[in-house]
Each structure stands twice: as structure tokens, then as C-alpha cells.
Coordinates of C-alpha atoms in Angstrom, one line a residue:
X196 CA 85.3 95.3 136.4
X197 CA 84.1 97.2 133.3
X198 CA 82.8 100.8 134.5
X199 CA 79.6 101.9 132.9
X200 CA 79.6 105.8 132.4
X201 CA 76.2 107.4 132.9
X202 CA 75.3 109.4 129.8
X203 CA 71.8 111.1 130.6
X204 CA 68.9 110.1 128.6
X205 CA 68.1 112.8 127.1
X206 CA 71.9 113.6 125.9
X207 CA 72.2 110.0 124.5
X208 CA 68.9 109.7 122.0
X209 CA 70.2 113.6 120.8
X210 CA 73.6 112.0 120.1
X211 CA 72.2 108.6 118.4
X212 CA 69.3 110.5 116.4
X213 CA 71.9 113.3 114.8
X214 CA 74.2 110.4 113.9
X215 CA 71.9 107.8 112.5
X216 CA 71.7 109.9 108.9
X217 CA 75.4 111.2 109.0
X218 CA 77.5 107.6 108.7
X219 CA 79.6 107.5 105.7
X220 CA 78.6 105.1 102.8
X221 CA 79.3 101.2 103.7
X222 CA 79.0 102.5 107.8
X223 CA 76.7 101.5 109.5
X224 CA 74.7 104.4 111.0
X225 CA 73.4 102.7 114.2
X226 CA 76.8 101.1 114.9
X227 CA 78.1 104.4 114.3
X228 CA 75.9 106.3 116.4
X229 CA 76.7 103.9 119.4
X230 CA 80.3 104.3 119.1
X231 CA 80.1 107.7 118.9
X232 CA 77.5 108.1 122.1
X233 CA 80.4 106.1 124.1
X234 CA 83.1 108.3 122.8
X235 CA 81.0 111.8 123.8
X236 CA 80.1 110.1 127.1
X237 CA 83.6 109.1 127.6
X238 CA 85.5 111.8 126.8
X239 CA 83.7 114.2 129.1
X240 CA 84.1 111.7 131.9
X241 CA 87.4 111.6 131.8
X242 CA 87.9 115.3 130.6
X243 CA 90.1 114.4 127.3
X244 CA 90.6 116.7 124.5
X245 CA 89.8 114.2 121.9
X246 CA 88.8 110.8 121.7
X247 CA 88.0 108.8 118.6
X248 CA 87.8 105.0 118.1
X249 CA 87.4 102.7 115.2
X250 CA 85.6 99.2 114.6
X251 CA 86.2 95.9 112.3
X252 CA 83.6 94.0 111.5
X253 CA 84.4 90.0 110.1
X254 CA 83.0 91.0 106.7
X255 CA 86.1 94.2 106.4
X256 CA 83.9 97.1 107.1
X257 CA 85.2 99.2 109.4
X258 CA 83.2 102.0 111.7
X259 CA 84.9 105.4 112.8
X260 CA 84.0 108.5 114.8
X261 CA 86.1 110.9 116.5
X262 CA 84.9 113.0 119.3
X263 CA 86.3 116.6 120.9
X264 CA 89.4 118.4 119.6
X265 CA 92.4 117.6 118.1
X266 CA 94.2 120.9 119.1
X267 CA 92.7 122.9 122.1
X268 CA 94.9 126.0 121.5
X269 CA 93.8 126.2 117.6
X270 CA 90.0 124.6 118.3
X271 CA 90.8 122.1 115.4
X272 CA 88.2 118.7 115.5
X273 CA 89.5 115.6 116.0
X274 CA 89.1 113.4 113.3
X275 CA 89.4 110.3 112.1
X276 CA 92.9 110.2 109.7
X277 CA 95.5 112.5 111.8
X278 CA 97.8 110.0 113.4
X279 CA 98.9 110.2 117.1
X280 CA 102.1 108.3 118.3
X281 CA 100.8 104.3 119.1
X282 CA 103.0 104.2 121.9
X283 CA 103.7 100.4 123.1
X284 CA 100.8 99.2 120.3
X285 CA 104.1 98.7 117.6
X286 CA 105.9 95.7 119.7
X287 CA 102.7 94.0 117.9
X288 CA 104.6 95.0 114.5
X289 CA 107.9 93.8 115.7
X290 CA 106.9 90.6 117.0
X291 CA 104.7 89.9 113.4
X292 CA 107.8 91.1 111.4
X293 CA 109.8 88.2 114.0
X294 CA 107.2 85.6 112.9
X295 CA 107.7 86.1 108.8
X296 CA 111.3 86.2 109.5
X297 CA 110.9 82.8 111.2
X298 CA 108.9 81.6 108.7
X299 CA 111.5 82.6 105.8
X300 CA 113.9 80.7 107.8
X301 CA 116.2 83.9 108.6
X302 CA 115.3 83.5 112.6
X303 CA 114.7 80.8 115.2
X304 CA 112.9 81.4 117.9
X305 CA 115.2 79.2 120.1
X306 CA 117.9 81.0 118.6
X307 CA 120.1 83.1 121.2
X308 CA 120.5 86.8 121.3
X309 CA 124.1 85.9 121.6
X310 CA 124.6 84.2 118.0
X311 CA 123.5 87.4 116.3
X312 CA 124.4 90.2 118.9
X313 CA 128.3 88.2 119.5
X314 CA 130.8 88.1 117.0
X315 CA 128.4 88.6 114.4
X316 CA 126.3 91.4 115.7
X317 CA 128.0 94.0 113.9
X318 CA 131.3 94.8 115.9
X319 CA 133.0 94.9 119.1
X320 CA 130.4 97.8 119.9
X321 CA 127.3 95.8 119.8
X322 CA 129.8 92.8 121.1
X323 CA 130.3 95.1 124.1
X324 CA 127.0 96.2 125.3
X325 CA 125.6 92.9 124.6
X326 CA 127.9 91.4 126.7
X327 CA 126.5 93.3 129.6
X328 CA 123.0 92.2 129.3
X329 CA 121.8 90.3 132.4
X330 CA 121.4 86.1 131.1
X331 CA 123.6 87.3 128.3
X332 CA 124.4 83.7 127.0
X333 CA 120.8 82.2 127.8
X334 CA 118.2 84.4 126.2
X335 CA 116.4 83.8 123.4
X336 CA 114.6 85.2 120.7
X337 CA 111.5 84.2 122.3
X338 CA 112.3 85.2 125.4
X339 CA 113.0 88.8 123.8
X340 CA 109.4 88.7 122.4
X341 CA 107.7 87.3 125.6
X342 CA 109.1 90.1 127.8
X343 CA 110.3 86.6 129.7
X344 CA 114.0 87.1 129.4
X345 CA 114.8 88.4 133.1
X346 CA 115.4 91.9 131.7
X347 CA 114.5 94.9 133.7
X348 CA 114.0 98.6 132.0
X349 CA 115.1 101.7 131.7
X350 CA 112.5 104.3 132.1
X351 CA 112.6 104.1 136.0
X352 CA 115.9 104.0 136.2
X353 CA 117.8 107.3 137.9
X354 CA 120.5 107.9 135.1
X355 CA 118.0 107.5 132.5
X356 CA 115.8 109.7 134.3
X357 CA 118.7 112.6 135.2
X358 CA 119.7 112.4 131.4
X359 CA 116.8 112.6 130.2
X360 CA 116.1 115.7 132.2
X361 CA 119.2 117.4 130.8
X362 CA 117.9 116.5 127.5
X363 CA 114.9 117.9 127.9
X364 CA 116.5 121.1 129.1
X365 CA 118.8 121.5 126.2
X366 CA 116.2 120.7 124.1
X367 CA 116.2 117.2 122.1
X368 CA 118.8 114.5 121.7
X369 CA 118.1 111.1 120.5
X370 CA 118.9 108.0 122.4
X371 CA 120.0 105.2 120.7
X372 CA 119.1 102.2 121.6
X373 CA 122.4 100.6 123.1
X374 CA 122.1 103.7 124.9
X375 CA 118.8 102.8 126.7
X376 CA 119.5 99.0 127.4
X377 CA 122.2 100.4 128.8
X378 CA 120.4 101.8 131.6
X379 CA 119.0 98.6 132.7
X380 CA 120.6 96.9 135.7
X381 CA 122.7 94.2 135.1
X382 CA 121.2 92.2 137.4
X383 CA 118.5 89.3 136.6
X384 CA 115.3 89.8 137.9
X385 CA 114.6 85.8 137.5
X386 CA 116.0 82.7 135.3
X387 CA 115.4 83.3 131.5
X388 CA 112.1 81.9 130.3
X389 CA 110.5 81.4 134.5
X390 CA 108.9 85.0 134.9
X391 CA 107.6 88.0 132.8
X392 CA 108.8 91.4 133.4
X393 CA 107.6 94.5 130.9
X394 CA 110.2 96.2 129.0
X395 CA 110.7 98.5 126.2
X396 CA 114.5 97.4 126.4
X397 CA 114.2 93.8 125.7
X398 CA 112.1 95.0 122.3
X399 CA 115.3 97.5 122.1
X400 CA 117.5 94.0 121.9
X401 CA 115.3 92.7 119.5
X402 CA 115.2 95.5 117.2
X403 CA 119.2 94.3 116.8
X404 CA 118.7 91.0 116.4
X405 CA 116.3 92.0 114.0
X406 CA 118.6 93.8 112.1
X407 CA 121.6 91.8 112.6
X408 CA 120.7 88.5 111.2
X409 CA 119.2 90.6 108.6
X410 CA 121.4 93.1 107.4
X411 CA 118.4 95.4 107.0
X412 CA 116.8 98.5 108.6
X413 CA 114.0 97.8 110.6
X414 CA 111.8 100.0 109.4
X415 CA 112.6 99.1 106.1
X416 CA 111.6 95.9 106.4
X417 CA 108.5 96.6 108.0
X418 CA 107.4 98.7 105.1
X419 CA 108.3 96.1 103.0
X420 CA 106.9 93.3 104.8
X421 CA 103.7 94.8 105.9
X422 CA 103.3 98.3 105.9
X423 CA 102.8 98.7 102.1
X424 CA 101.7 95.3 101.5
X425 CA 98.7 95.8 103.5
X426 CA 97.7 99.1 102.4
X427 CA 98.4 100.6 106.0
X428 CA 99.7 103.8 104.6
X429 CA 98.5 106.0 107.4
X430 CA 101.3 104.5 109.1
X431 CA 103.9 107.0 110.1
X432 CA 107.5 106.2 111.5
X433 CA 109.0 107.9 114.4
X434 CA 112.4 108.1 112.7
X435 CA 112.8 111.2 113.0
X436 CA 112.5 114.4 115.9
X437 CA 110.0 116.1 114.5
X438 CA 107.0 113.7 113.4
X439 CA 104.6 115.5 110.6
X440 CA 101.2 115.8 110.8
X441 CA 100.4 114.5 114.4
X442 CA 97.8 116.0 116.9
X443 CA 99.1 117.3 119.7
X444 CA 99.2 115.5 123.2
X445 CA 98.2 117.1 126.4
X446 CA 99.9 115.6 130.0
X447 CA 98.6 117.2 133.3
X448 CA 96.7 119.7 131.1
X449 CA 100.2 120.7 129.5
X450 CA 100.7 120.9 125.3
X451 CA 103.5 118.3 124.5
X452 CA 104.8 119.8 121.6
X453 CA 106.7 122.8 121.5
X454 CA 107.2 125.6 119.4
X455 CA 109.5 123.6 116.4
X456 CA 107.6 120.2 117.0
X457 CA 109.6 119.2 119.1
X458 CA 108.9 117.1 122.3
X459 CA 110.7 116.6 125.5
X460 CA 111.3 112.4 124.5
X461 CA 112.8 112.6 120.9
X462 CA 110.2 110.1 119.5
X463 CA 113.1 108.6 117.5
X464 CA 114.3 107.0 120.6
X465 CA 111.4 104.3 121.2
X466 CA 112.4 102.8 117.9
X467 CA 111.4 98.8 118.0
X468 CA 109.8 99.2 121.5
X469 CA 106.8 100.9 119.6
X470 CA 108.3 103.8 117.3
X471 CA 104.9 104.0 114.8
X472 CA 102.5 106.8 114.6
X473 CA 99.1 105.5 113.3
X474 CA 95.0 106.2 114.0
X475 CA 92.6 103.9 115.2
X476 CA 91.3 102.7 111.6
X477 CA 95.3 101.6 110.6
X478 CA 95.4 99.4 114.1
X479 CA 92.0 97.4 113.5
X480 CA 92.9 96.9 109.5
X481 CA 96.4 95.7 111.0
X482 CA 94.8 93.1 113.8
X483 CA 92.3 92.3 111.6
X484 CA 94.7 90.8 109.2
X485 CA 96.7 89.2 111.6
X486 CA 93.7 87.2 112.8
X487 CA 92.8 86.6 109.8
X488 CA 96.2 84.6 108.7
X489 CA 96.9 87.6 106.3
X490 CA 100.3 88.7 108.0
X491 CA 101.8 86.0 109.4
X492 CA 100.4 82.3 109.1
X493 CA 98.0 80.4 111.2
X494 CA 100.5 78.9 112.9
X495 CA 102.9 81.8 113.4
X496 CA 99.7 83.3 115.1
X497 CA 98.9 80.4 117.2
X498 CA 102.7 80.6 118.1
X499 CA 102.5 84.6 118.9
X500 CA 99.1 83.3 121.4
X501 CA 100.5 80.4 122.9
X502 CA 104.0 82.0 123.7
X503 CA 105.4 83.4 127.5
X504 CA 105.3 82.8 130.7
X505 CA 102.2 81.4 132.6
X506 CA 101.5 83.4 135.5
X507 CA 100.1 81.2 137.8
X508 CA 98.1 83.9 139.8
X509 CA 96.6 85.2 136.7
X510 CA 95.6 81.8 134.5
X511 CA 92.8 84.0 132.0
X512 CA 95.3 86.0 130.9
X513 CA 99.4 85.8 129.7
X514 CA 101.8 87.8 127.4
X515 CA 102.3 86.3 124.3
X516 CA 104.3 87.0 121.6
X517 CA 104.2 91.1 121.3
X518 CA 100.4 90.4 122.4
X519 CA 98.4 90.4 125.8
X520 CA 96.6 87.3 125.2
X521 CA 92.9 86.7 127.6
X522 CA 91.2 83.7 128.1
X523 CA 93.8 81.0 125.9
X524 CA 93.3 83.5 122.9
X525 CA 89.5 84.5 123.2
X526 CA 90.8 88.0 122.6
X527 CA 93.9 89.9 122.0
X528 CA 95.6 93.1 121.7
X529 CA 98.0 95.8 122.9
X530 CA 98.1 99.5 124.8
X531 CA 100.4 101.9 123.9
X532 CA 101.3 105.1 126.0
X533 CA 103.5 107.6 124.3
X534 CA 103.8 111.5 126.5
X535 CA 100.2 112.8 125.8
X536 CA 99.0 109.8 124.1
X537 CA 96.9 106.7 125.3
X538 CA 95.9 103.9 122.7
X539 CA 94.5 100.5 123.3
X540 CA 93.3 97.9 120.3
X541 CA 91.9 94.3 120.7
X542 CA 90.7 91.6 118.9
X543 CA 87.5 89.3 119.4
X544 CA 87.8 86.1 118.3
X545 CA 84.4 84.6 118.7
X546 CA 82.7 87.9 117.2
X547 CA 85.4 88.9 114.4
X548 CA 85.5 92.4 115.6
X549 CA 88.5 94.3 116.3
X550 CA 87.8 97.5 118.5
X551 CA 91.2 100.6 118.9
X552 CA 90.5 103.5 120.8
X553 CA 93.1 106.6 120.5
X554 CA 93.2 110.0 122.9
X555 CA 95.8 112.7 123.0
X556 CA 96.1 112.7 126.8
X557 CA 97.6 110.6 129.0
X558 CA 97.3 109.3 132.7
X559 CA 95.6 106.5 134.4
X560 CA 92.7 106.0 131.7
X561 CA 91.3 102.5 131.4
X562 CA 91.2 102.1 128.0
X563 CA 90.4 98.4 127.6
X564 CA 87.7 99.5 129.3
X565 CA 86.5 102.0 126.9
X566 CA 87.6 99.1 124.3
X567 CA 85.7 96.4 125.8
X568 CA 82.4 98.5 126.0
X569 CA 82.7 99.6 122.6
X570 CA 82.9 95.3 121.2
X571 CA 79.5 94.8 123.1
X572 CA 78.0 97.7 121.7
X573 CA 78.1 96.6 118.4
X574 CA 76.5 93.3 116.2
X575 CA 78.8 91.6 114.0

């Protein structure tokens, strides 16, 4: 169930009436106003630093406001533009850059992990690990984007966690991503393609097939392919261990960045299981176009909605291809979690609109939530 926050009456018409004049041109100022009341009413709910949201409309307009601060320590405002890390939201990206690579012809989606991560997946190193992967010889590349390929992951796993530790304590160190698939057990958690399983990993294995059948950097084909096409230059990539001009992220109250911009997870490491820092504005411009038949084609799309495993004991909703799909496609989207970030974007399909909400804490928020009362507050 939705929860309904109780913003006093008083409090609310203050908010509304200051924003109805102060929209930017082409915004709607009631719309604004709205989003912004749920934002203020939020936020000091749920005790976040900042908290700012973003809405697209059928026709391309999109609505913003940004609430609280993007830097406690500094008391700098949140706004709009400043990226935070997307967290989980990118495996939207990978799976989209999957579907033109189908569509081109490079990629199958019944084509095995095994025919581009074998003899031809770029050595006896990637031969090796590969090797290791539970279902090795069955999996697919649509299992790989369904999260239906039997693979477990490695953030709760005990070596990942006691490296990561000593990591953290000598301050940075990138995992690469054979690194972290390594840390998965080698053990199936069910037959290939007959039950779903979250995992960062199995997008980790994608990334290679990606780049194996390929030949190309990832992220150099997703700037090709859609970053730049589609004007979403506000895009950043986490290729690096210091990402420039983010907000700080806040877990258990704590700063996440230190001194040199550093953070305790090198944000390099999350590569093709998210690895994009982005605002909530770049998100709805993204789904927007995607439901629109502007990134990959109808049928790509209707491919990306109709894909995964049907969990019997949840029929309304499924995980697609690099999408969590409700009600056989009635909306879409994605949450990401990143240390000190939460993000969470979905599409409408009967109304057009396309809601992202983006807050530099993290914990056990319920974004959809937030997202979902921030669609019915709005006319299309």
C-alpha cells in the first residue's frame, strides 16, 4: 500500500502559493508546486538531506524541483542538475544497448554466454572464470538480462565482504568484474530460465558478452549508441575512483565521501551492473524515449516487457529485460541503490508520464512510493 504523508494544511497552501509564480518557462507552475509539496513533505518524513524529483509529460515537457540540501556540512541546496550515482537504475542502459545490438544482428538473445565468453571471449583468462560460472554451458543472453540464469551474487557473500573491508581500510582498490563474479557460489540456485534471482553479477557477465562479441568498450558504446544521441549529457560514467561533481551521500547519518573524493566502494567497480551517475531529469528523458520507440524499437521494447521468469505468486508484476515490469507492461521502471544514494524512475503507460525521484541517503526508503504519489499528482 501507498503511504500518504500528512503535510499540515497550513504548511501545504504556503508551499503551493510560493511556487505557483516561481516555475521555470514551459513548467507548469501548479504541477510544479505539487511535486515540490510532496518532495518538502517527504523529505522531512523520512529525515533526508535532499530530495528532488523530476516529471515527463507525453507532449516532452518535463517538471523539476529539488528540495533540502545537497551538502549538509557546506549548507549547499540541492538542485536540480548535480548528478548522484543511479545505482541499479543503469542495468536499464545495458539491457537497451543489448536490444540495438540484437537488432544490428551482432547478438542473439538465445545466444549462450559460452559462445562469446569460451574460446572467443578474449583468452584463457575470461575462458577460465567463465568456466566456473554455475549453468556455464546453458545460459543465455537472455537469461543474463532477466536476472533468470540461476546466478547468485556477490555482495553477501563473506570473501567479498572481508575484502572489501580491507579495501576500505587501505583506502580504494577497484574490483574488476571477474573479480566480483567470482565471489558468487558456484552452485545453481535453480535450472537456467525456471526462477529469478537479483544480481549485479549476472549484469557483470553481460558487460563481457557485451564487449566480447563486440570488440568495444562498453561505455563507449553506450555513448555512442545513446548517451550522445539522445542529448543525455548530464550523464556521467563511474569509470573512474573519484566521480566529479556529485553531491555527497549520507548512510546512517555518516558523509560517504572522504577527504580526496574518495568512497569506501570504488564506484568503478559496479561497471555494467549500474556504473552511471545521472539526476532525475536525464532518467525520465531516457524512459521517455524508450517508450516512445526512440531507443530501441517497438518490438525490442515489447521484447524487454515480455521477457523473464513468471513468478507464479506474484502474476501483476515480473522482471523483464533490465526492467521491473507491473501489470503486463502498465508501468515500468528501475531502483537503484548506490552507498548514500536511493533512486527510483517509472513509466506510465496509459498516462505518458514518466516520474524519477533521487535522494542522497540511503536505507529502507520506499521510493516507488514517493514515485507512484508523485504520477497521480499530476494531469498529463
Amino acid at each position: 500500500m501507498t503511504r500518504r504523508f500528512g503535510l499540515p494544511g497550513r504548511l501545504s497552501w504556503i508551499v503551493v502559493a510560493a511556487f505557483l509564480a516561481a516555475a521555470p518557462p514551459g513548467e507548469s507552475a501548479e504541477d510544479q508546486a505539487a511535486v515540490r509539496a510532496i518532495l518538502e513533505e517527504t523529505r522531512a518524513e523520512l529525515k533526508m538531506p535532499g530530495l528532488r524529483a523530476a516529471v515527463r509529460f507525453p507532449d516532452g515537457r518535463v517538471v523539476r524541483a529539488a528540495v533540502g540540501l545537497a551538502d549538509r556540512e557546506a549548507d549547499i541546496p540541492l538542485d536540480d542538475s548535480v548528478r548522484m550515482p543511479g545505482g541499479s537504475t543503469g542495468k536499464t542502459f545495458v539491457a537497451a544497448l543489448t536490444m540495438l545490438l540484437v537488432e544490428d544482428g551482432v547478438l542473439s538473445l538465445d545466444d549462450p554466454a559460452s559462445k562469446w565468453l569460451g574460446d572467443r571471449g578474449g583468452g584463457p583468462g575470461d575462458r577460465e572464470w567463465s568456466r566456473r560460472l554455475p549453468n556455464a554451458d546453458d545460459i543465455r543472453v537472455r537469461h543474463l538480462l532477466s536476472h533468470s540464469a540461476g546466478l547468485g551474487d556477490y555482495p553477501g557473500t563473506m570473501r567479498f565482504r572481508i575484502r572489501m573491508v580491507w579495501r576500505a581500510i587501505r583506502r580504494g582498490g577497484r574490483f574488476e568484474p571477474e573479480e566480483l563474479i567470482g565471489f558468487i557460489d558456484r552452485k545453481q540456485l535453480y535450472p537456467v530460465g525456471r526462477g529469478y534471482a537479483y544480481t549485479d553479477a549476472g549484469y557483470l557477465v553481460l558487460g563481457k558478452v557485451i564487449e566480447a562479441a563486440t570488440g568495444r568498450a562498453y561505455y563507449d558504446l553506450l555513448r555512442e549508441r545513446i548517451l550522445e544521441p539522445h542529448g543525455l549529457d548530464e550523464i556521467g560514467l563511474q569509470d573512474r575512483s573519484v566521480l566529479p561533481d556529485i553531491a555527497p551521500g549520507y548512510t546512517m547519518g555518516a558523509r560517504n565521501l572522504r577527504e580526496d573524493g574518495t568512497m569506501k566502494f570504488d564506484p568503478s567497480s559496479e561497471w555494467t551492473g549500474g556504473g552511471l551517475t545521472t539526476n532525475p531529469t536525464m532518467l525520465v528523458r531516457f524512459y521517455g524515449a524508450l517508450a516512445e520507440g526512440r531507443i530501441v524499437q517497438p518490438a525490442s521494447l515489447a521484447e524487454m516487457l515480455a521477457g523473464g521468469w513468471p513468478d507464479p505468486a506474484t502474476p501483476d508484476r515480473h522482471y523483464g529485460f533490465g526492467l521491473f515490469v507491473h501489470d503486463g507492461g502498465a508501468s515500468f521502471g528501475h531502483g537503484g541503490m548506490w552507498p548514500g544514494y536511493r533512486t527510483h524512475v517509472r513509466h506510465y503507460a496509459e498516462s505518458g508520464i514518466t516520474v524519477a525521484v533521487q535522494t542522497n541517503r540511503d536505507g529502507r526508503l520506499d521510493m516507488q512510493a514517493v514515485v507512484d504519489r508523485i504520477g497521480s499528482s499530476v494531469e498529463p
